[in-house]
Coordinates of C-alpha atoms in Angstrom, one line a residue:
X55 CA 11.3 -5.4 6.3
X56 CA 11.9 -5.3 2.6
X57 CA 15.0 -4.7 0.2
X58 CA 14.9 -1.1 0.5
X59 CA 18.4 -0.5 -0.7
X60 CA 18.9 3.3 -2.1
X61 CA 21.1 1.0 -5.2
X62 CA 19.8 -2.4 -5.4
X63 CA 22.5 -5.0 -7.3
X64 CA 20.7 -7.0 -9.9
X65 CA 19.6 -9.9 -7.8
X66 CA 19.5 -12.8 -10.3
X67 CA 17.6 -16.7 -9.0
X68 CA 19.7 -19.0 -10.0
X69 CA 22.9 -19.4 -10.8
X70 CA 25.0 -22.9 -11.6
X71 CA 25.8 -24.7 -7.7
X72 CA 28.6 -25.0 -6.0
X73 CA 30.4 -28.9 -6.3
X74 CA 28.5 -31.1 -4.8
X75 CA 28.8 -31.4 -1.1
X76 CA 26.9 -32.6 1.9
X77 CA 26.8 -29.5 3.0
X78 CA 27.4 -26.0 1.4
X79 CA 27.7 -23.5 4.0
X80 CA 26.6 -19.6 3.0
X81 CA 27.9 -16.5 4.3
X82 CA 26.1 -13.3 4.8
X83 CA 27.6 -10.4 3.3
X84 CA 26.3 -6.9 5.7
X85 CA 23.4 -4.8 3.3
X86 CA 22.7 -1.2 4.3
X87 CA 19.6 -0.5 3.8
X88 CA 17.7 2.8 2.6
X89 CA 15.1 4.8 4.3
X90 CA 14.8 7.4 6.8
X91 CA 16.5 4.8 9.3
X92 CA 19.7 3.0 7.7
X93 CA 19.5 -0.3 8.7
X94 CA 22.0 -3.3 8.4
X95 CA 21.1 -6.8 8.0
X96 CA 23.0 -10.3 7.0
X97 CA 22.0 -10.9 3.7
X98 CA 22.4 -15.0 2.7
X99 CA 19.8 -15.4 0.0
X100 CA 20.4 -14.9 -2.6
X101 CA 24.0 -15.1 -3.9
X102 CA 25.9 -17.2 -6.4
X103 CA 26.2 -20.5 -4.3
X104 CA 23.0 -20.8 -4.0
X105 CA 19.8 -18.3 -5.3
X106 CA 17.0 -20.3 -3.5
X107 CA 16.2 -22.8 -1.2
X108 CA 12.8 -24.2 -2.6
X109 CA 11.1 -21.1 -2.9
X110 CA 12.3 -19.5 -0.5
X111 CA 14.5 -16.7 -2.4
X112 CA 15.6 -14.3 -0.1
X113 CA 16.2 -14.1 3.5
X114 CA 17.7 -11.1 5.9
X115 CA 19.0 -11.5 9.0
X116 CA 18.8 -8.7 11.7
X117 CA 20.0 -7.6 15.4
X118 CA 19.7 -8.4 18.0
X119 CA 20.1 -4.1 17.5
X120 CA 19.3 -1.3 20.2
X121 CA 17.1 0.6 19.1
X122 CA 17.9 3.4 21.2
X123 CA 21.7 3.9 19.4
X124 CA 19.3 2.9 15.5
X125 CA 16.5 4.6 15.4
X126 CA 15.1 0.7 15.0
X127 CA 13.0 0.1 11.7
X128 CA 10.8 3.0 9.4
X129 CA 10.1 1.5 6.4
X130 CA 8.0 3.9 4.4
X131 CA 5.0 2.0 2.3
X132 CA 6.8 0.3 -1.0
X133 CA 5.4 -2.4 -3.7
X134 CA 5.9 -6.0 -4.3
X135 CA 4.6 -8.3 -7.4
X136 CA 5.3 -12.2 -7.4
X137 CA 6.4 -12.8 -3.8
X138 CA 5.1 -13.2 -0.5
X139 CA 6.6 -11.8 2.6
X140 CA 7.0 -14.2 5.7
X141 CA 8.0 -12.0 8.8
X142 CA 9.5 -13.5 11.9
X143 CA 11.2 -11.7 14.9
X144 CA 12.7 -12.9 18.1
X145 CA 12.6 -10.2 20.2
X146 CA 10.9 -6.7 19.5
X147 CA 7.7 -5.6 17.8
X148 CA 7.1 -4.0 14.6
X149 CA 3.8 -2.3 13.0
X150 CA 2.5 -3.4 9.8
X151 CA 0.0 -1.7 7.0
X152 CA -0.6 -2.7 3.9
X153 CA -2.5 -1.5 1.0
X154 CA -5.1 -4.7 1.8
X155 CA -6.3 -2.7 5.0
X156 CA -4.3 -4.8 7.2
X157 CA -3.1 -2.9 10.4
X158 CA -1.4 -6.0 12.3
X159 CA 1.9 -6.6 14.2
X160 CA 4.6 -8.4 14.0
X161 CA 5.6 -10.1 17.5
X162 CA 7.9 -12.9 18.5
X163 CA 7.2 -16.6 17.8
X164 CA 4.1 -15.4 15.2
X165 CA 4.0 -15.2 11.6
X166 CA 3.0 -12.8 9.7
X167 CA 2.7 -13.9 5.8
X168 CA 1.9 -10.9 3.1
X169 CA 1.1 -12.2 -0.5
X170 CA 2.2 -9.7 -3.1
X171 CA 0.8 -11.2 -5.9
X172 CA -0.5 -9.1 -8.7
X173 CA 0.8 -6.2 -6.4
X174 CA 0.8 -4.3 -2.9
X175 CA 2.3 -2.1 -0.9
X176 CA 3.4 -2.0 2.6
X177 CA 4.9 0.1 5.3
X178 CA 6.8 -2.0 8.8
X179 CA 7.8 0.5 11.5
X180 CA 9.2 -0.8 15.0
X181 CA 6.7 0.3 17.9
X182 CA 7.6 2.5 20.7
X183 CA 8.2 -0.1 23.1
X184 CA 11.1 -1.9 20.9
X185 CA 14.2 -1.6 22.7
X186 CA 15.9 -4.4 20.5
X187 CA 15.2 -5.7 17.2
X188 CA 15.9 -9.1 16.1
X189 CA 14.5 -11.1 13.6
X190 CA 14.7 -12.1 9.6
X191 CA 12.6 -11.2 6.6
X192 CA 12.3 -13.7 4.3
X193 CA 10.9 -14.0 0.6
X194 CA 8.9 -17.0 -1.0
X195 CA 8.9 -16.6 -4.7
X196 CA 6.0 -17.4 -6.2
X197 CA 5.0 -20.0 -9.2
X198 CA 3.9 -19.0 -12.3
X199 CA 0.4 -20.0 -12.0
X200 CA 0.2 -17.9 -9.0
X201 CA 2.1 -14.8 -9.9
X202 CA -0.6 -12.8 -9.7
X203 CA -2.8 -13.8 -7.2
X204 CA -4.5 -11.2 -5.2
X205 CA -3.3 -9.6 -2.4
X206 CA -3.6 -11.4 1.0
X207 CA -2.5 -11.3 4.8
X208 CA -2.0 -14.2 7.2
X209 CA -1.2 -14.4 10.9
X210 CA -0.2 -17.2 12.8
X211 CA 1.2 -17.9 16.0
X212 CA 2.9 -21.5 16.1
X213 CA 2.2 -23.7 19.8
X214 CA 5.9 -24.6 21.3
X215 CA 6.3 -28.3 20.1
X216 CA 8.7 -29.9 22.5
X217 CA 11.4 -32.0 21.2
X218 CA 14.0 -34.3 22.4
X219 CA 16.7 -31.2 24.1
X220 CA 14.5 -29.2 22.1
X221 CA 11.9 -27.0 21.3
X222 CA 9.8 -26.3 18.0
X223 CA 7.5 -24.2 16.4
X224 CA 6.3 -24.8 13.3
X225 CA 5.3 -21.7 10.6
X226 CA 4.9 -23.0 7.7
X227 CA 4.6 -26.9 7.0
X228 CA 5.1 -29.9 8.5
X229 CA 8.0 -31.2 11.2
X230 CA 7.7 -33.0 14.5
X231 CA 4.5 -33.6 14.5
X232 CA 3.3 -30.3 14.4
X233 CA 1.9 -28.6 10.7
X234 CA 1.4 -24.9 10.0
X235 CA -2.8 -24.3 8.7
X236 CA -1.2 -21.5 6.3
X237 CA -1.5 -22.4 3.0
X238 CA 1.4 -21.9 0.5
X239 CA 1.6 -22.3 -3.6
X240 CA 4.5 -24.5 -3.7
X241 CA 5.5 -27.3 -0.8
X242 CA 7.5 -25.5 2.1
X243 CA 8.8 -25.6 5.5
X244 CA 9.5 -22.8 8.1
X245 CA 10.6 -23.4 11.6
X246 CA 12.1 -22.1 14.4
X247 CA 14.0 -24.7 16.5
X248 CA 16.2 -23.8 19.7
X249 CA 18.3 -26.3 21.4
X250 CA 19.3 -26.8 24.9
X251 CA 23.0 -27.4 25.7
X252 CA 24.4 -30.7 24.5
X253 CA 21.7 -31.1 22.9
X254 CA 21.4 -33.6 19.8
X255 CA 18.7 -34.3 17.7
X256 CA 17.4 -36.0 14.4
X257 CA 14.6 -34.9 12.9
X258 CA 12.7 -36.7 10.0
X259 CA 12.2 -34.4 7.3
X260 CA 10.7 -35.0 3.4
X261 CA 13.2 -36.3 1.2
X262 CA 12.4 -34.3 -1.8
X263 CA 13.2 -30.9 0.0
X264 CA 15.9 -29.3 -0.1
X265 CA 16.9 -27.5 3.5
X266 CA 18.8 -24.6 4.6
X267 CA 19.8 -23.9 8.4
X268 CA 19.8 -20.4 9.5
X269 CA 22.1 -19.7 12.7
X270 CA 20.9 -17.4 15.2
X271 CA 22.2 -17.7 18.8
X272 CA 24.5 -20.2 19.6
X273 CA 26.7 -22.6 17.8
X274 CA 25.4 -25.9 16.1
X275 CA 26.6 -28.5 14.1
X276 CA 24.7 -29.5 11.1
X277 CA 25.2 -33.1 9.6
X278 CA 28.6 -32.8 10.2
X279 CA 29.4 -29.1 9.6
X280 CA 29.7 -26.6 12.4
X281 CA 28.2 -22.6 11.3
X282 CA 28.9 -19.6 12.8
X283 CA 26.6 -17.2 13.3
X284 CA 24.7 -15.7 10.4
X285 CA 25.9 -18.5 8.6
X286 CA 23.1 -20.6 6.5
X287 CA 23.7 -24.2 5.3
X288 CA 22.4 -25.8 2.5
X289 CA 21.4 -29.4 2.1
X290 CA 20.6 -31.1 -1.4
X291 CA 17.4 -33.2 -1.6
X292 CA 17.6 -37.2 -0.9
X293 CA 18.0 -37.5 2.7
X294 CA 15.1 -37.9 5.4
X295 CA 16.7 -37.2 8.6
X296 CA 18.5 -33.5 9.4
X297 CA 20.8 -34.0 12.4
X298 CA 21.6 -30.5 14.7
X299 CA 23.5 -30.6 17.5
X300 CA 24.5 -27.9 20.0
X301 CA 28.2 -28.9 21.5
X302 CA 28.1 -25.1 23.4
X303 CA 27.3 -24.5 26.4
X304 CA 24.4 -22.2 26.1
X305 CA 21.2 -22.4 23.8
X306 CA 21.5 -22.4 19.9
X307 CA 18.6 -20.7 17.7
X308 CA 17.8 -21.9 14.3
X309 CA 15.6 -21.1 11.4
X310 CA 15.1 -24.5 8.9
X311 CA 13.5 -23.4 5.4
X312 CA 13.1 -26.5 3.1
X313 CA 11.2 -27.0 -0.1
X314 CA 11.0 -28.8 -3.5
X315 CA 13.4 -27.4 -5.6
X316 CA 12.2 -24.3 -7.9
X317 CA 12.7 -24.8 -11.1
X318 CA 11.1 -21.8 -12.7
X319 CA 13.3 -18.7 -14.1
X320 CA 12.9 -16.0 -11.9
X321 CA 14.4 -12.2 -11.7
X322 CA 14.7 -10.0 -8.5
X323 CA 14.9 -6.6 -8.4
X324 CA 14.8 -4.2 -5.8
X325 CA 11.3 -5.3 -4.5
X326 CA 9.5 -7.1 -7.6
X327 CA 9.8 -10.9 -8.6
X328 CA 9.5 -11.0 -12.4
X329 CA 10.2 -13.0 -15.1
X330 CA 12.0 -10.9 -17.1
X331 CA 13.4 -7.5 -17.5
X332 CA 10.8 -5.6 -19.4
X333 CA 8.4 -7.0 -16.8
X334 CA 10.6 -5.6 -13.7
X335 CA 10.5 -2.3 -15.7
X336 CA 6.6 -2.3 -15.8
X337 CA 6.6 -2.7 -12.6
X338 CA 8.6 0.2 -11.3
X339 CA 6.8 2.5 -13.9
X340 CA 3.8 1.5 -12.5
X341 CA 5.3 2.1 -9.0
X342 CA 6.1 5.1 -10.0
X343 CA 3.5 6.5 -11.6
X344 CA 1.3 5.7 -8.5
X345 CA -0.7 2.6 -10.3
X346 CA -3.8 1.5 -8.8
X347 CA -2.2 -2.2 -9.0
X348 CA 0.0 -1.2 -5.8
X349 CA -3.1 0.2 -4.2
X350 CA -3.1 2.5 -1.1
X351 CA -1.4 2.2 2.6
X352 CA -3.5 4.1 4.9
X353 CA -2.1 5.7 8.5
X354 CA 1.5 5.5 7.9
X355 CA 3.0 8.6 9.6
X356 CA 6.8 8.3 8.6
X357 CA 8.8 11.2 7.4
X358 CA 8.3 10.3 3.9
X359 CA 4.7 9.1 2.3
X360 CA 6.6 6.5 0.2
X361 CA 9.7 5.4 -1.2
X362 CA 10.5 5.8 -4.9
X363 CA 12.1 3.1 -6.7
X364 CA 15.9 3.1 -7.8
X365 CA 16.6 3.7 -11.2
X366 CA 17.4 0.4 -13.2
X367 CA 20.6 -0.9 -14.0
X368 CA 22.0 -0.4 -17.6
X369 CA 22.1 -3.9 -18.3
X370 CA 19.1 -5.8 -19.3
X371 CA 18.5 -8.3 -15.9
X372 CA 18.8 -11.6 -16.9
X373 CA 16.8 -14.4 -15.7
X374 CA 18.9 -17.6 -14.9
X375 CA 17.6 -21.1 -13.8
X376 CA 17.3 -22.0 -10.0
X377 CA 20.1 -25.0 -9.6
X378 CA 18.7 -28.4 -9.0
X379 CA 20.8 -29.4 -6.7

């Protein structure tokens, strides 16, 4: 799933940090998104506390939704530049082409990563079976060497790492022992972690990341700090243990997303990652125009053959410095 919104706010990576705390705790804010079939997701990256979290820059929070009473997820095929896309669901299934010639699917507990690169397009649709969709979408930004790479797909499906009241799968990077074979551009760290009742645990984790703790199902406590669902904490670089613990009296779900700090200007727009606002305009002229640098999604079949960009703010988009800390 992409940011499909019919009037995209200027999305701008970074702006100055919150004081300094142990932990800063984010709260979505609902997005409807655009498309043949409205959608709502929990939106917690980005926003001014906190743009990114290493390079991890955006991240969308979904369901669990019926997709009987939604319609569940048509997402018409629509462009990305600088980004990749790292798909994860907990319960459902959705379709996915792409202009590579990828026809894959996106099931629980597997990762599928799209890099956007130079440019590509892309279509998700939720498969007939889907009676409830739950998962995230989240964005990696990509470094300026690497900008504009070529297009590429990647599929992995994580083994269940157990864990003291816990279990683990790794999808990108290293924790508990177990380390993701996907490479990325810039150090990061992508897990799903559920614990049982009760639970407590400590994990050793790399100092120079920063983290951020996604809550799912559940209620758990993060060095200290209890989230509510949706929520997503934020932890500064410097320690190298994480401590979670569930106090409830059923599972708690997690995503952790870590990474070295990105310190690179960066500017989001609808779907493009740019560096600046002549370049986000290139991009959805090209779009537009039905450039070769977006190439071609084959055997979509959704009511619409595409979706057209917004028009752009009347501002110039301004790119701002990721926050350090």
């Amino acid at each position: 799933m992409s940011n499909v919104e019919a009037d995209p706010a200027e999305l701008v990576c970074g702006d100055p940090p919150a004081p300094a705390r142990t932990v800063t705790v984010l709260t979505p804010r609902d997005v409807p998104l655009g498309g043949p079939r409205a959608m709502r997701v929990r939106r917690t990256l980005p926003q001014r506390q906190r743009s990114l979290i290493g390079a991890w820059c955006f991240a969308d929070h979904y369901g669990p939704e019926d997709v009987a009473a939604t319609g569940g997820m048509d997402v018409a095929p629509h462009p990305h530049t600088g980004l990749q896309t790292a798909s994860w669901l907990f319960t459902g299934e959705v379709e996915h082409r792409d202009s590579l010639g990828t026809h894959a699917f996106v099931r629980p507990g597997e990762l599928n990563l799209m890099t956007g690169g130079h440019g590509i397009a892309h279509s998700e649709v939720s498969t007939p079976d889907t009676t409830t969709l739950h998962g995230v979408q989240l964005w990696i930004a990509l470094p300026d060497e690497h900008r504009h790479t070529a297009r590429d797909f990647r599929h992995y499906a994580p083994p269940l790492v157990e864990a003291p009241g816990a279990t683990i799968r790794v999808f990108l990077g290293s924790l508990a022992g177990s380390t993701s074979p996907v490479p990325t551009f810039t150090p990061l760290l992508g897990a799903e972690l559920t614990l049982a009742p009760g639970a407590r645990l400590e994990l050793d984790v790399d100092p120079a990341f920063e983290h951020g703790v996604l809550q799912d199902i559940g209620g758990v406590t993060v060095a200290g700090t209890t989230l509510a669902g949706g929520e997503l904490a934020y932890l500064a670089p410097g320690s190298p243990t994480l401590e979670l613990v569930n106090d409830g009296t059923g599972p708690a779900r997690v995503l952790l997303l870590g990474g070295t700090p990105f310190a690179e200007e960066i500017v989001m727009w609808w779907n493009f990652v740019g560096r600046t606002h002549d370049e986000i305009a290139a991009y959805r002229e090209a779009w537009q125009a039905g450039s070769d640098q977006f190439g071609r999604v084959e055997g979509y079949r959704g009511a619409v053959s595409w979706l057209p960009a917004p028009e752009l703010p009347h501002a110039r988009i301004k790119p701002r410095r990721n926050p350090t800390a």
